[in-house]
mmCIF file of C-alpha atoms in Angstrom:
data_model
loop_
_atom_site.group_PDB
_atom_site.id
_atom_site.type_symbol
_atom_site.label_atom_id
_atom_site.label_comp_id
_atom_site.label_asym_id
_atom_site.label_seq_id
_atom_site.Cartn_x
_atom_site.Cartn_y
_atom_site.Cartn_z
ATOM 1 C CA MET A 25 101.700 -163.359 106.149
ATOM 2 C CA ASP A 26 101.875 -159.794 104.874
ATOM 3 C CA VAL A 27 105.133 -158.083 103.952
ATOM 4 C CA TYR A 28 105.436 -156.133 107.202
ATOM 5 C CA GLU A 29 104.979 -159.312 109.246
ATOM 6 C CA ALA A 30 107.570 -161.140 107.139
ATOM 7 C CA VAL A 31 110.090 -158.324 107.629
ATOM 8 C CA ALA A 32 109.410 -158.078 111.366
ATOM 9 C CA SER A 33 109.707 -161.833 111.956
ATOM 10 C CA ARG A 34 112.754 -162.414 109.762
ATOM 11 C CA ARG A 35 115.894 -162.917 111.813
ATOM 12 C CA ALA A 36 119.059 -164.955 111.572
ATOM 13 C CA VAL A 37 118.058 -168.223 113.243
ATOM 14 C CA ARG A 38 120.953 -170.264 114.623
ATOM 15 C CA ALA A 39 119.156 -173.385 115.805
ATOM 16 C CA PHE A 40 117.282 -175.456 113.213
ATOM 17 C CA SER A 41 115.328 -178.675 113.548
ATOM 18 C CA ASP A 42 116.085 -181.636 111.300
ATOM 19 C CA GLU A 43 112.603 -181.485 109.780
ATOM 20 C CA PRO A 44 112.990 -181.698 105.983
ATOM 21 C CA VAL A 45 112.064 -178.707 103.854
ATOM 22 C CA PRO A 46 109.720 -179.753 101.011
ATOM 23 C CA ALA A 47 111.396 -179.429 97.620
ATOM 24 C CA ASP A 48 108.223 -177.934 96.157
ATOM 25 C CA THR A 49 108.343 -175.155 98.754
ATOM 26 C CA LEU A 50 111.927 -174.295 97.873
ATOM 27 C CA ARG A 51 111.098 -174.222 94.169
ATOM 28 C CA ARG A 52 108.067 -171.983 94.767
ATOM 29 C CA VAL A 53 110.208 -169.546 96.779
ATOM 30 C CA LEU A 54 113.017 -169.454 94.234
ATOM 31 C CA VAL A 55 110.692 -169.009 91.259
ATOM 32 C CA ALA A 56 109.043 -166.044 92.989
ATOM 33 C CA ALA A 57 112.369 -164.577 94.172
ATOM 34 C CA ALA A 58 113.540 -164.268 90.574
ATOM 35 C CA ARG A 59 111.373 -161.119 90.453
ATOM 36 C CA ALA A 60 113.837 -159.355 92.774
ATOM 37 C CA PRO A 61 115.289 -156.064 91.462
ATOM 38 C CA SER A 62 118.231 -156.457 89.109
ATOM 39 C CA SER A 63 119.926 -153.519 87.400
ATOM 40 C CA GLY A 64 119.808 -154.046 83.644
ATOM 41 C CA ASN A 65 118.022 -157.343 84.351
ATOM 42 C CA LEU A 66 121.426 -159.061 84.574
ATOM 43 C CA GLN A 67 120.227 -161.416 87.341
ATOM 44 C CA PRO A 68 123.883 -161.999 88.228
ATOM 45 C CA TRP A 69 123.344 -164.599 90.950
ATOM 46 C CA HIS A 70 123.734 -168.358 90.661
ATOM 47 C CA LEU A 71 122.343 -170.439 93.500
ATOM 48 C CA TYR A 72 123.273 -173.987 94.500
ATOM 49 C CA VAL A 73 120.667 -175.664 96.716
ATOM 50 C CA VAL A 74 122.356 -178.348 98.820
ATOM 51 C CA THR A 75 120.486 -180.906 100.936
ATOM 52 C CA GLY A 76 120.667 -184.528 102.055
ATOM 53 C CA ALA A 77 123.853 -186.585 101.804
ATOM 54 C CA PRO A 78 125.837 -183.942 99.856
ATOM 55 C CA LEU A 79 125.122 -181.366 102.565
ATOM 56 C CA ALA A 80 126.022 -183.796 105.347
ATOM 57 C CA GLU A 81 129.353 -184.515 103.666
ATOM 58 C CA LEU A 82 130.051 -180.825 103.134
ATOM 59 C CA LYS A 83 129.268 -180.079 106.782
ATOM 60 C CA ARG A 84 131.573 -182.914 107.866
ATOM 61 C CA HIS A 85 134.519 -181.574 105.876
ATOM 62 C CA ALA A 86 133.954 -177.941 106.901
ATOM 63 C CA THR A 87 133.482 -178.821 110.582
ATOM 64 C CA ALA A 88 136.675 -180.881 110.579
ATOM 65 C CA ARG A 89 138.515 -177.831 109.277
ATOM 66 C CA ALA A 90 136.897 -175.605 111.905
ATOM 67 C CA LEU A 91 137.715 -177.911 114.831
ATOM 68 C CA ALA A 92 141.299 -178.280 113.621
ATOM 69 C CA GLY A 93 141.720 -174.532 113.899
ATOM 70 C CA ASP A 94 142.070 -174.115 110.140
ATOM 71 C CA PRO A 95 142.142 -170.347 109.475
ATOM 72 C CA GLY A 96 140.341 -170.906 106.188
ATOM 73 C CA ASP A 97 141.023 -170.173 102.557
ATOM 74 C CA GLU A 98 142.493 -166.842 101.538
ATOM 75 C CA ARG A 99 139.830 -164.171 101.405
ATOM 76 C CA GLU A 100 138.480 -163.041 98.053
ATOM 77 C CA TYR A 101 136.696 -160.127 99.677
ATOM 78 C CA PRO A 102 136.719 -158.829 103.270
ATOM 79 C CA MET A 103 133.787 -159.626 105.529
ATOM 80 C CA TYR A 104 134.199 -156.233 107.205
ATOM 81 C CA PRO A 105 136.526 -153.235 106.880
ATOM 82 C CA ASP A 106 139.845 -153.695 108.679
ATOM 83 C CA ASP A 107 139.199 -150.773 111.013
ATOM 84 C CA LEU A 108 135.595 -150.410 112.088
ATOM 85 C CA THR A 109 134.873 -146.988 113.562
ATOM 86 C CA SER A 110 132.022 -145.772 115.750
ATOM 87 C CA PRO A 111 129.104 -146.476 115.675
ATOM 88 C CA TYR A 112 129.715 -149.588 113.557
ATOM 89 C CA GLN A 113 132.205 -151.155 115.955
ATOM 90 C CA GLU A 114 129.814 -150.848 118.913
ATOM 91 C CA ARG A 115 126.949 -152.344 116.901
ATOM 92 C CA PHE A 116 129.154 -155.233 115.791
ATOM 93 C CA TYR A 117 130.433 -156.173 119.251
ATOM 94 C CA SER A 118 127.049 -155.795 120.909
ATOM 95 C CA ALA A 119 125.377 -158.046 118.341
ATOM 96 C CA ALA A 120 128.131 -160.680 118.487
ATOM 97 C CA THR A 121 127.987 -160.808 122.285
ATOM 98 C CA GLN A 122 124.196 -161.240 122.369
ATOM 99 C CA ARG A 123 124.186 -163.743 119.516
ATOM 100 C CA TYR A 124 126.728 -166.195 120.896
ATOM 101 C CA ARG A 125 125.843 -165.775 124.569
ATOM 102 C CA ALA A 126 122.406 -167.113 123.596
ATOM 103 C CA LEU A 127 124.235 -170.182 122.264
ATOM 104 C CA GLY A 128 126.224 -170.585 125.482
ATOM 105 C CA ILE A 129 129.499 -169.089 124.229
ATOM 106 C CA GLU A 130 130.886 -166.233 126.314
ATOM 107 C CA ARG A 131 133.309 -163.636 124.939
ATOM 108 C CA ASP A 132 136.091 -164.660 127.362
ATOM 109 C CA ASP A 133 135.874 -168.371 126.457
ATOM 110 C CA PRO A 134 139.328 -169.311 125.072
ATOM 111 C CA ALA A 135 137.720 -171.878 122.768
ATOM 112 C CA ARG A 136 135.240 -169.303 121.455
ATOM 113 C CA PRO A 137 136.606 -169.009 117.869
ATOM 114 C CA ARG A 138 136.553 -172.766 117.291
ATOM 115 C CA LYS A 139 133.131 -173.202 118.875
ATOM 116 C CA ILE A 140 131.685 -170.436 116.701
ATOM 117 C CA ALA A 141 133.332 -171.825 113.571
ATOM 118 C CA ALA A 142 132.021 -175.330 114.295
ATOM 119 C CA LEU A 143 128.452 -174.102 114.817
ATOM 120 C CA ASN A 144 128.616 -172.132 111.581
ATOM 121 C CA SER A 145 130.124 -174.971 109.560
ATOM 122 C CA ASP A 146 127.257 -177.223 110.657
ATOM 123 C CA ALA A 147 124.875 -174.526 109.338
ATOM 124 C CA PHE A 148 123.350 -174.538 112.842
ATOM 125 C CA GLY A 149 121.739 -177.873 112.017
ATOM 126 C CA ALA A 150 119.837 -176.601 108.963
ATOM 127 C CA PRO A 151 118.739 -179.287 106.460
ATOM 128 C CA VAL A 152 119.208 -176.937 103.485
ATOM 129 C CA VAL A 153 121.934 -174.469 102.568
ATOM 130 C CA LEU A 154 121.727 -172.124 99.595
ATOM 131 C CA PHE A 155 125.111 -171.077 98.218
ATOM 132 C CA CYS A 156 125.010 -167.840 96.265
ATOM 133 C CA TYR A 157 127.715 -167.244 93.665
ATOM 134 C CA LEU A 158 128.475 -164.320 91.374
ATOM 135 C CA ASP A 159 130.333 -164.275 88.095
ATOM 136 C CA ARG A 160 133.791 -162.826 88.740
ATOM 137 C CA ALA A 161 133.218 -160.271 85.983
ATOM 138 C CA MET A 162 130.475 -158.606 88.038
ATOM 139 C CA GLY A 163 131.016 -155.348 89.967
ATOM 140 C CA PRO A 164 129.646 -153.616 93.095
ATOM 141 C CA GLY A 165 126.277 -152.930 91.485
ATOM 142 C CA GLN A 166 125.693 -156.620 90.923
ATOM 143 C CA TRP A 167 126.706 -157.408 94.484
ATOM 144 C CA GLY A 168 123.883 -155.084 95.497
ATOM 145 C CA ASP A 169 121.552 -157.029 93.212
ATOM 146 C CA ALA A 170 122.569 -160.272 94.926
ATOM 147 C CA GLY A 171 121.762 -158.760 98.330
ATOM 148 C CA MET A 172 118.305 -157.713 97.194
ATOM 149 C CA TYR A 173 117.734 -161.158 95.699
ATOM 150 C CA LEU A 174 118.711 -162.953 98.903
ATOM 151 C CA GLN A 175 116.558 -160.657 101.023
ATOM 152 C CA THR A 176 113.636 -161.488 98.748
ATOM 153 C CA VAL A 177 114.377 -165.198 99.186
ATOM 154 C CA MET A 178 114.488 -164.852 102.977
ATOM 155 C CA LEU A 179 111.206 -162.942 103.162
ATOM 156 C CA LEU A 180 109.476 -165.508 100.967
ATOM 157 C CA LEU A 181 110.825 -168.259 103.213
ATOM 158 C CA ARG A 182 109.124 -166.519 106.138
ATOM 159 C CA ALA A 183 105.868 -166.509 104.188
ATOM 160 C CA GLU A 184 106.244 -170.300 104.001
ATOM 161 C CA GLY A 185 106.837 -170.587 107.766
ATOM 162 C CA LEU A 186 110.569 -171.177 107.325
ATOM 163 C CA HIS A 187 113.565 -169.397 108.799
ATOM 164 C CA SER A 188 117.041 -168.657 107.474
ATOM 165 C CA CYS A 189 120.498 -167.476 108.443
ATOM 166 C CA PRO A 190 122.775 -165.732 105.928
ATOM 167 C CA GLN A 191 126.391 -166.823 106.503
ATOM 168 C CA VAL A 192 129.319 -165.026 104.898
ATOM 169 C CA MET A 193 131.423 -167.402 107.028
ATOM 170 C CA TRP A 194 131.171 -170.043 104.279
ATOM 171 C CA THR A 195 133.648 -167.997 102.239
ATOM 172 C CA MET A 196 136.280 -169.149 104.753
ATOM 173 C CA TYR A 197 135.853 -172.641 103.315
ATOM 174 C CA ARG A 198 135.101 -171.595 99.755
ATOM 175 C CA ARG A 199 137.308 -174.291 98.197
ATOM 176 C CA THR A 200 135.491 -177.020 100.131
ATOM 177 C CA VAL A 201 132.123 -175.557 99.103
ATOM 178 C CA SER A 202 133.073 -175.171 95.432
ATOM 179 C CA GLN A 203 134.259 -178.786 95.267
ATOM 180 C CA ALA A 204 131.008 -179.955 96.832
ATOM 181 C CA VAL A 205 128.699 -178.040 94.491
ATOM 182 C CA GLY A 206 130.840 -178.138 91.347
ATOM 183 C CA ALA A 207 131.196 -174.366 90.978
ATOM 184 C CA GLY A 208 133.683 -173.354 88.295
ATOM 185 C CA ASP A 209 136.639 -171.016 88.719
ATOM 186 C CA GLY A 210 134.681 -168.219 87.038
ATOM 187 C CA LEU A 211 132.284 -168.026 90.000
ATOM 188 C CA LEU A 212 132.916 -166.310 93.329
ATOM 189 C CA LEU A 213 131.159 -167.450 96.504
ATOM 190 C CA PHE A 214 129.173 -164.543 97.945
ATOM 191 C CA CYS A 215 127.640 -166.330 100.952
ATOM 192 C CA GLY A 216 125.617 -169.270 102.149
ATOM 193 C CA VAL A 217 122.070 -169.124 103.539
ATOM 194 C CA SER A 218 120.965 -171.835 105.953
ATOM 195 C CA VAL A 219 117.282 -172.716 105.647
ATOM 196 C CA GLY A 220 114.881 -174.750 107.745
ATOM 197 C CA PHE A 221 112.342 -174.822 110.546
ATOM 198 C CA GLU A 222 113.399 -173.342 113.870
ATOM 199 C CA ARG A 223 114.121 -175.898 116.587
ATOM 200 C CA ASP A 224 111.569 -175.945 119.428
ATOM 201 C CA GLY A 225 112.901 -174.294 122.561
ATOM 202 C CA ALA A 226 115.821 -172.641 120.768
ATOM 203 C CA PRO A 227 117.071 -169.315 122.139
ATOM 204 C CA GLN A 228 115.610 -166.390 120.234
ATOM 205 C CA PRO A 229 117.853 -163.344 120.716
ATOM 206 C CA ARG A 230 116.422 -160.269 119.050
ATOM 207 C CA ILE A 231 119.275 -157.984 118.046
ATOM 208 C CA GLY A 232 118.292 -154.331 118.255
ATOM 209 C CA ARG A 233 118.449 -151.846 115.419
ATOM 210 C CA ALA A 234 119.683 -148.259 115.422
ATOM 211 C CA PRO A 235 116.994 -145.592 115.782
ATOM 212 C CA LEU A 236 115.761 -144.003 112.573
ATOM 213 C CA THR A 237 117.503 -140.741 113.420
ATOM 214 C CA GLU A 238 120.903 -142.474 113.154
ATOM 215 C CA THR A 239 120.374 -144.022 109.736
ATOM 216 C CA VAL A 240 117.824 -141.896 107.869
ATOM 217 C CA THR A 241 117.766 -138.216 106.900
ATOM 218 C CA PHE A 242 114.528 -136.724 105.607
ATOM 219 C CA VAL A 243 115.070 -133.917 103.107
ATOM 220 C CA GLY A 244 112.114 -131.668 102.276
ATOM 221 C CA GLN A 245 109.928 -132.706 105.200
#
């Protein structure tokens, strides 16, 4: 798979099969992903790879919290700005509607928040979840590094025939996650990334992207 194909076929999959992901494949991906850009070569990320019984237990605890209507742990950083303006608000609502309608959850469903939280806390059935942490001493530049690292991981997973779904939602249950993986107080949970093979017959919504003219300005052309 070439780079363009990996980029084009990468999407946030929300329906995974229970087929195990070979440990050797994960190691190969993570060794290669270490070459991702990192300002000053700080490599500020720390990844916990959770599978098997520990992941099942973590999912059980997180899903119990979700179904109980637990609002989650206090936020250490906002998922989104408090007041999204145009065009960001329209993009957000359009994507959310398409995404969860494909999973059978309509916007006017009164149980929508709990259903969404429960699907997320089960990692959409994925057999592997990567939890990415940053040292609390790191700043915005290192958060950018972590994003580039995770994108590299996700593209390499595509090269291996795997899919992924980045989930900032795990920060809602950051205390549960940190207890499960043994992360110290000096680390901040950035996000989780669910990993696995896509389930046969799963809905495949393809969320659109803004046209180039909205997001790119050519200077000197």
